[in-house]
XYZ file of C-alpha atoms in Angstrom:
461
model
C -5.724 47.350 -11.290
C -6.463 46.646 -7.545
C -9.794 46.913 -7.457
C -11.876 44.231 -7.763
C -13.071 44.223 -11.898
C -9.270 43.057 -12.409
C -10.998 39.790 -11.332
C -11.899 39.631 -15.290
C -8.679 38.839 -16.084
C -7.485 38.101 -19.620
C -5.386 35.414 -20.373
C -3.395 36.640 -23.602
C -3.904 41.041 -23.042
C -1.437 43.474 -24.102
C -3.287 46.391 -24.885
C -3.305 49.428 -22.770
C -6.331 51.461 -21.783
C -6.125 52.899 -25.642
C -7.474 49.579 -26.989
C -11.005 49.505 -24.413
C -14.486 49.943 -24.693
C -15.425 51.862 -27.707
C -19.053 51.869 -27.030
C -18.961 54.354 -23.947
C -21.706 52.560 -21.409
C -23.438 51.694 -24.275
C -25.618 48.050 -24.373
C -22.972 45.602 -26.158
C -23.712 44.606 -29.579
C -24.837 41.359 -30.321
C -25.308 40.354 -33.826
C -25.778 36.699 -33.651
C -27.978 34.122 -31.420
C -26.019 31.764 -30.224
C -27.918 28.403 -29.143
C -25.839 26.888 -26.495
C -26.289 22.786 -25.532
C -24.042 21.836 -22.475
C -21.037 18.525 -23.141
C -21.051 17.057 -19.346
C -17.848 15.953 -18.050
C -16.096 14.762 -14.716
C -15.787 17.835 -13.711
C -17.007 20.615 -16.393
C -20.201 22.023 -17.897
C -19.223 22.775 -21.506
C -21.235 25.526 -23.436
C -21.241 25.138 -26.812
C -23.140 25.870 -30.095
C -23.873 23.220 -33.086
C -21.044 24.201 -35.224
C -18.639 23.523 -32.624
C -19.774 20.042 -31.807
C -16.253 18.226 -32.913
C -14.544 21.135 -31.105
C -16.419 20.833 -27.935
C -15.235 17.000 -27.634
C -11.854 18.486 -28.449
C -11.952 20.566 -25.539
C -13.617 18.580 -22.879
C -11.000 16.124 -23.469
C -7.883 18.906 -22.605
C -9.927 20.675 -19.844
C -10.151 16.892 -18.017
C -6.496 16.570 -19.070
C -5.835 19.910 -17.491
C -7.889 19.247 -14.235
C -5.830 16.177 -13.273
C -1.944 17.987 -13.658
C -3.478 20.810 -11.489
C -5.191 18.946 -9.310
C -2.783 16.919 -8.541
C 0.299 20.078 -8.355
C -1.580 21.973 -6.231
C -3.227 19.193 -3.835
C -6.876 20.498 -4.464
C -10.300 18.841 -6.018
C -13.524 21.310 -6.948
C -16.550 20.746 -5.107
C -18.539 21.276 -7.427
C -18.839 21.747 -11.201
C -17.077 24.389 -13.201
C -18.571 26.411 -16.253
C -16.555 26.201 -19.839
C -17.996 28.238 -22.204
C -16.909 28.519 -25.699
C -17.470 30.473 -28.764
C -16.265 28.946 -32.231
C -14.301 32.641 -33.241
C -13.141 36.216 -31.614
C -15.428 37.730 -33.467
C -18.360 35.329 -31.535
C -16.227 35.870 -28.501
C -16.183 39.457 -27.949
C -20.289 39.135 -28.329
C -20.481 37.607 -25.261
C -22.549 38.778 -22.295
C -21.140 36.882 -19.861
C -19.006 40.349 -19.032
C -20.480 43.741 -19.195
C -17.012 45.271 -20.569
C -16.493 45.049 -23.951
C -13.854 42.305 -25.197
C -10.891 43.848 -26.954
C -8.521 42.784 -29.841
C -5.950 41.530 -26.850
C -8.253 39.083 -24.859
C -7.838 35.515 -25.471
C -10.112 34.525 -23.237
C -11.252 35.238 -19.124
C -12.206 33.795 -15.975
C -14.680 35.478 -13.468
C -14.384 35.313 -9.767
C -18.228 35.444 -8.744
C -19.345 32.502 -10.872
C -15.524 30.733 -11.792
C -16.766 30.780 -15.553
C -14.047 30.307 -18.013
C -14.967 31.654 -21.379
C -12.746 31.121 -24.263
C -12.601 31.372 -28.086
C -11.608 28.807 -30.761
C -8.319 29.922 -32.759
C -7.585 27.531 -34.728
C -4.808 26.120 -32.984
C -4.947 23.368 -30.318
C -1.575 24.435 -28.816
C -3.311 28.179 -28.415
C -6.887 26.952 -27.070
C -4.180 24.205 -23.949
C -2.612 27.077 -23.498
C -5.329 29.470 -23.046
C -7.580 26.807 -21.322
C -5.123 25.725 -18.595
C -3.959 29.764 -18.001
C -7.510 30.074 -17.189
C -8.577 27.236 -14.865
C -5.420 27.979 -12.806
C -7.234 30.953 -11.832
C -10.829 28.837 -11.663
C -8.329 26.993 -9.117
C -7.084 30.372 -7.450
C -10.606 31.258 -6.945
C -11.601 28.213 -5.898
C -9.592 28.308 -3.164
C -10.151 31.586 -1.871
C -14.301 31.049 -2.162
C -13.708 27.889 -0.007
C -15.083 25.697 -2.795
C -18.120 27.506 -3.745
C -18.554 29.712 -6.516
C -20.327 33.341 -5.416
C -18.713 33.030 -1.787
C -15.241 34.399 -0.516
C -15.646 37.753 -1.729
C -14.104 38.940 2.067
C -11.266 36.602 1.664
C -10.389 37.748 -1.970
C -10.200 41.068 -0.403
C -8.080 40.306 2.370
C -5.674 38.085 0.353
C -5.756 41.320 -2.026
C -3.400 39.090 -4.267
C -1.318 41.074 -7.257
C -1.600 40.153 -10.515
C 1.940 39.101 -10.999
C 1.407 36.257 -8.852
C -1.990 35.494 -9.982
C -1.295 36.012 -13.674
C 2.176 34.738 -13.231
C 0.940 31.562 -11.805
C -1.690 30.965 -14.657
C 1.170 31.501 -17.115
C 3.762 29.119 -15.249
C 0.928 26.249 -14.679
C -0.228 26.400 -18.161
C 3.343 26.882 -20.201
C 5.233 25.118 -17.649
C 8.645 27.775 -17.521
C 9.827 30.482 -18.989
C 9.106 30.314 -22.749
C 11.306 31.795 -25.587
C 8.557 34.793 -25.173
C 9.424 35.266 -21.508
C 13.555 34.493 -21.913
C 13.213 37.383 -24.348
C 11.869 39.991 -21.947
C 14.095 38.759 -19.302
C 17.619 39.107 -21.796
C 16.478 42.693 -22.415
C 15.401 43.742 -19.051
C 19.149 42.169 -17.753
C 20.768 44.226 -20.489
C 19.360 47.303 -19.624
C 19.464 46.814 -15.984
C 15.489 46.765 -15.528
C 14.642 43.351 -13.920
C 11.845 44.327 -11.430
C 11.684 44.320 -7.855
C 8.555 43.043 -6.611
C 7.297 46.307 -5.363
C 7.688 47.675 -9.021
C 5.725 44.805 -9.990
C 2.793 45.803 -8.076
C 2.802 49.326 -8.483
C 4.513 50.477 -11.595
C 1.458 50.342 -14.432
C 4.911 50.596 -17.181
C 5.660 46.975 -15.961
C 3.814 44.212 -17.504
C 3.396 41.758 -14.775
C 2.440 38.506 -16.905
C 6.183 38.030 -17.534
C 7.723 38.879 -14.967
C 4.886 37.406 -13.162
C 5.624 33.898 -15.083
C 9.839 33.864 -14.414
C 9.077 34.497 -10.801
C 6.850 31.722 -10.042
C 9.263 29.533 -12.707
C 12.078 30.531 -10.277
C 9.628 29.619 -6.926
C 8.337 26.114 -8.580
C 12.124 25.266 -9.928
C 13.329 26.159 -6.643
C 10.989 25.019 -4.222
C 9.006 22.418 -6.634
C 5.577 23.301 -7.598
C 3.827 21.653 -4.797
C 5.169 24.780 -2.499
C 3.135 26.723 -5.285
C 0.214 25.388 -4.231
C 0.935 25.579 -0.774
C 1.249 29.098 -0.623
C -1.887 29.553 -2.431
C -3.556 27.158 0.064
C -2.092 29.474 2.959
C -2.730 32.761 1.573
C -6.596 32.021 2.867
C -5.759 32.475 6.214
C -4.088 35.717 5.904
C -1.987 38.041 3.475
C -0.263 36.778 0.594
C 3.273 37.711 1.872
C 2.342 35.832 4.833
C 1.814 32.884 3.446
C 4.867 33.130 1.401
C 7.093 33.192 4.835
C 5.404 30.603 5.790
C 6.405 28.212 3.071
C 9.356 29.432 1.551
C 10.780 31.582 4.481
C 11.053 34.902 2.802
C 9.017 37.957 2.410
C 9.162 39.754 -0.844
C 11.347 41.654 -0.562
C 14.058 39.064 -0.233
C 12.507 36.480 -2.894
C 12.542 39.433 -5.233
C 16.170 40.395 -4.659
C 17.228 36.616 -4.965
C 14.899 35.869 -8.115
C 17.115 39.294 -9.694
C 20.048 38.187 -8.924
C 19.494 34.766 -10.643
C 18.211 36.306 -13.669
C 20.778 38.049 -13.927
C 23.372 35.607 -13.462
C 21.932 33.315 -16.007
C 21.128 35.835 -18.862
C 24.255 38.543 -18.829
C 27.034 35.737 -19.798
C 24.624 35.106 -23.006
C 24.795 38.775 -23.937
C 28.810 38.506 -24.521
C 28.375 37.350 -27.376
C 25.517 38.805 -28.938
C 25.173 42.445 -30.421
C 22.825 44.945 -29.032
C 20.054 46.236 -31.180
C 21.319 49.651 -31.674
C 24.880 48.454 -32.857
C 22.997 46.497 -36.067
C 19.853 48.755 -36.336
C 18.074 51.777 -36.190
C 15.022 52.382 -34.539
C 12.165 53.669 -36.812
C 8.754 54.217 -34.699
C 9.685 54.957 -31.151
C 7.979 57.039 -28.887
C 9.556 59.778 -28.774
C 9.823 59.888 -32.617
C 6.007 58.775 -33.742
C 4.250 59.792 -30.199
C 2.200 56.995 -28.937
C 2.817 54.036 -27.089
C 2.360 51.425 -29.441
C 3.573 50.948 -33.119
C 1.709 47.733 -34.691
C 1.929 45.616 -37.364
C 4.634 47.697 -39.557
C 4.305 47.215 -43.572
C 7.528 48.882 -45.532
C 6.142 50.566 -48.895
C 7.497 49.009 -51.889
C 10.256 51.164 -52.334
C 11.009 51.302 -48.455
C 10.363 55.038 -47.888
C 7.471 54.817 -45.925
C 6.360 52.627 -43.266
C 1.982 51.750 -42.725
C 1.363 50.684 -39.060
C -1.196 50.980 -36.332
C -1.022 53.178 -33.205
C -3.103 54.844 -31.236
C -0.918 58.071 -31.241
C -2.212 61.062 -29.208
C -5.752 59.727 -29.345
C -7.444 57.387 -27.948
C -8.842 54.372 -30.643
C -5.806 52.737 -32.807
C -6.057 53.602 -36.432
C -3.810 53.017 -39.552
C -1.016 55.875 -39.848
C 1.583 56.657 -42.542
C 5.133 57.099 -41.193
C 8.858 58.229 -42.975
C 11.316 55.468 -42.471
C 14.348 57.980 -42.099
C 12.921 60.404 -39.741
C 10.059 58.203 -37.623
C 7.879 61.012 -37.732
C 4.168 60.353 -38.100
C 2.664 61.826 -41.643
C -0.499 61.650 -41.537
C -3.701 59.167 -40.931
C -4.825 57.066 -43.303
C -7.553 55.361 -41.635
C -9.563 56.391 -38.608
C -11.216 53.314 -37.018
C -13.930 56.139 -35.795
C -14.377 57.392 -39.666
C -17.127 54.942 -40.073
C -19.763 53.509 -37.725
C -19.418 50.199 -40.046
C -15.610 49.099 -38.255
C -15.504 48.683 -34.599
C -11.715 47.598 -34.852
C -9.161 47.097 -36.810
C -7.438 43.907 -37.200
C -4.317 44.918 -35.541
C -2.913 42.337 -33.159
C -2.637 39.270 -35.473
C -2.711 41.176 -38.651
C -0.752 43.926 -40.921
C -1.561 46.085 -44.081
C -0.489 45.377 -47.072
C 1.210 47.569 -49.848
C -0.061 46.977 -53.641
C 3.356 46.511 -55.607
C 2.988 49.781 -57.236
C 2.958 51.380 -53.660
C -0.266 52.652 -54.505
C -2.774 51.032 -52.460
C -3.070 49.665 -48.444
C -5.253 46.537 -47.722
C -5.942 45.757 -44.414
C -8.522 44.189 -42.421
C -11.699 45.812 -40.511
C -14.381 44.311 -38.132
C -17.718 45.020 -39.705
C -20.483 43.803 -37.266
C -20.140 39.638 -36.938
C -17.638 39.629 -39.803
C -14.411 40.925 -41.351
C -13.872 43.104 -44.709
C -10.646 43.428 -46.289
C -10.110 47.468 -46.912
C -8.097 48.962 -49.851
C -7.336 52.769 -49.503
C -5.141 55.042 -51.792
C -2.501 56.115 -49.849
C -1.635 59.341 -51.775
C -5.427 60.736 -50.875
C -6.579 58.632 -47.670
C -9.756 57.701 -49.300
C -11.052 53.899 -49.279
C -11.407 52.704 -52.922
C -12.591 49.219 -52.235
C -14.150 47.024 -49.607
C -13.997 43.295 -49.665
C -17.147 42.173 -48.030
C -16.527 38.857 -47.898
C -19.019 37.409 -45.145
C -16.275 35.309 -43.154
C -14.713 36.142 -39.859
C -11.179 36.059 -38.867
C -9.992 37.912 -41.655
C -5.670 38.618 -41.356
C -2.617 39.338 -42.810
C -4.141 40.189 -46.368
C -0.761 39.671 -48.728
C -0.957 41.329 -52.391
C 0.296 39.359 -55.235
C 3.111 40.851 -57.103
C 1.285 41.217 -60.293
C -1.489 43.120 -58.082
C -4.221 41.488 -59.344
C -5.084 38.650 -55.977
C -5.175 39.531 -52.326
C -4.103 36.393 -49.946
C -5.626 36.531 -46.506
C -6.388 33.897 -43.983
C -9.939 33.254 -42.588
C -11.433 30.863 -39.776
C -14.199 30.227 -42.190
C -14.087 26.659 -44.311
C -13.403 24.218 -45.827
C -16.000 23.258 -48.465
C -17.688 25.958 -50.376
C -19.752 26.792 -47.547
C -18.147 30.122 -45.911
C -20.583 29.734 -43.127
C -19.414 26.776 -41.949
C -16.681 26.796 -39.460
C -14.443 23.569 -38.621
C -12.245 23.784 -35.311
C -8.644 23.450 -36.000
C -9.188 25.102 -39.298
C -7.403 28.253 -40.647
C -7.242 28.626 -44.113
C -5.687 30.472 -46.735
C -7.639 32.363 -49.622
C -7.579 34.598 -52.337
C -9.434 37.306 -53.454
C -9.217 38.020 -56.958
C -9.634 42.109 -57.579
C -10.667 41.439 -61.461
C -13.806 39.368 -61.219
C -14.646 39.976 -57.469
C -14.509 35.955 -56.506
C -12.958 34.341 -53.350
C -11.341 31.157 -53.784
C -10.520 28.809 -50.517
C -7.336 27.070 -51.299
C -7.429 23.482 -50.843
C -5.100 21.255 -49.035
C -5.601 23.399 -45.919
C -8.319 22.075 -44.134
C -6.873 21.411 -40.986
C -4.234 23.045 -38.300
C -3.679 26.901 -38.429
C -2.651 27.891 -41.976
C -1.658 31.848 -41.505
C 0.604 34.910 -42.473
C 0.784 33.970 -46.299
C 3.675 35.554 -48.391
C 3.734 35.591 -52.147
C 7.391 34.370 -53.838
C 8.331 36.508 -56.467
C 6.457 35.041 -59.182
């Protein structure tokens, strides 16, 4: 996206176009009032609501923490203050107004250019919430830069920088993981193997590419290289001209030739690892591809019970992602099972964090569905698609239901607890709980009240 809405970027977005708005120009829903107070810091205003009071602290401290290392990498101060707002869940996240487009499953959080607002949710996990936070002031730093130091200005500049998103994405990724992660090494293996490491050019204009990884082992390559400082240099010099210009100017090459010499190295350091390792196809066979299923993406699989069928989450040859039914031996799509559309009471479907769930008898599907503020947990029968129970539980961040072997409790996890308050939400806090089918009752397990307690699995007793 080269115009200039990419400037809402999301930090953590994987989704294709499938996964958008759902609402079609429509005003965004809002189903809470959130009633913001503002935590002042060196350099931050930091929106927050009562509930998130401990959290807030939390944060301020990492996005000072955060200000000095990038500060101090890329030789610049702000001016003036910078916005941080933050919502205590996804589900209070994609409520926001401060974007007119509606917030999808894949956003962990954005930046705007005009007013260099940073708006984030809590997740439970203070590694996810550094990571997220410093991705996004990189770019509060990138457009800082190119607005001269004041939010609202540079829009001229912006355009004549035209910068792509592998090198503003990239950067945020590199600044805020520091390297190529196991996540990144992974893409890079495979694209070596197959011969598919991109040139810069497909970077830019090949929409099949997805540039926030390549984007991140480029500007690893650059900062390991050249040291990070010529990073920031080159985003310092980009304001006086085009980004490839600025890029002679500091490193000596256009892009063309970093891109050929950034290939090369990939290649040189991942294709001796792949001696010794198998390729996929020579110790498994692909399922959902394609080709066999139709539709880009194939989410979340759950094997029935007796490994004949496979539940997952695609969007197919439509356009919302539902819950289909697939054989295992043949990859062909069956049928449906759950249209996301069916009902005006799910916007979503808890697909990019979550799976279904088979009852042992192979019987039933549970999965989980975004029902205005909160979450339910759905049971369907498989054998006639209809929905047999809904678990309206009142809590938010509802995942990875888990049936129990005897089929009588669901385990899911929810960013709702601890105490016997639902309600209440405590930062850092993901917890475990069951729902038992027979009496109707959710029980929080205790012992979990802190860190990010997820993906439960029952042992076979």
């Amino acid at each position: 996206m080269r115009r200039f809405t990419w400037l809402l970027l999301a930090a953590v977005s994987l989704m294709p176009v499938a996964l958008r708005a759902q609402y079609f120009g429509q005003n965004k829903v809002q189903y809470s009032r959130f009633h913001f107070k503002v935590l002042e810091t060196e350099h931050f205003d930091l929106y927050y609501y009562e509930i998130e009071h401990a959290a807030a602290l939390d944060v301020a401290r990492m996005a000072e923490r955060s200000y000095l290392e990038l500060s101090t990498v890329l030789r610049h101060q702000f001016r003036e203050r910078k916005p941080i707002i933050l919502y205590a869940s996804l589900s209070d996240f994609q409520q926001t107004n401060t974007s007119p487009d509606e917030v999808s499953e894949g956003t962990g959080g954005f930046t705007d250019f005009l007013k260099h607002r940073i708006v984030i949710p809590l997740t439970g996990s203070y590694a996810d919430v550094q990571h997220v936070l410093q991705h996004e002031m990189t770019h509060q730093f990138q457009y800082d830069v190119w607005s001269g130091g004041r939010a609202g200005a540079g829009v001229q500049t912006i355009i004549a920088v035209n910068p792509p998103l592998w090198f503003v994405e990239g950067m945020a990724e590199y600044m805020s993981l520091g390297g190529v992660d196991p996540n990144t090494a992974m893409w890079l293996r495979d694209a070596a193997q197959e011969g598919k490491v991109p040139t810069i050019h497909q970077l830019e204009t090949d929409p099949r590419i997805f540039p926030y990884r390549f984007g991140q082992a480029l500007l690893t390559y650059i900062g390991q290289r050249w040291g990070d400082e010529a990073i920031g240099a080159i985003l310092s010099a980009s304001r006086s001209g085009s980004l490839e210009g600025a890029f002679r100017r500091v490193i000596g090459l256009d892009f063309k030739q970093l891109g050929d010499q950034w290939r090369d190295a990939v290649v040189k350091e991942y294709l001796p690892e792949l001696n010794t390792a198998d390729k996929a196809t020579a110790i498994s066979d692909a399922v959902l591809t394609k080709e066999r299923s139709q539709g880009t993406l194939h989410l979340a699989p759950a094997l029935s019970p007796d490994g004949t069928q496979i539940a997952y989450f695609s969007e197919k040859d439509f356009y919302f992602v539902d819950l289909w039914l697939g054989n295992v031996v043949t990859g062909k799509a069956e049928r449906r099972l759950f249209k996301s559309t069916f009902s005006s009471n799910y916007e979503t479907f808890r697909f990019i964090n979550s799976s279904a769930s088979w009852s042992p008898d192979g019987k039933y599907l549970a999965f989980a569905g975004k029902n205005g503020a909160h979450d339910d947990i759905i049971v369907i029968d498989v054998a006639s698609n209809k929905q047999v129970a809904t678990v309206r539980s009142g809590l938010s961040g509802v995942t990875t239901p888990a049936w129990s072997p005897d089929g009588k409790t669901i385990a899911f996890t929810t960013d709702r607890g601890p105490g016997t308050d639902f309600n209440t939400l405590r930062f850092g806090n993901y917890r475990l709980a069951l729902y038992h089918l027979d009496s109707g009752q959710i029980e929080l397990l205790k012992g979990m009240d802190w860190g990010k307690n997820v993906d439960p699995q029952w042992s076979p007793d």
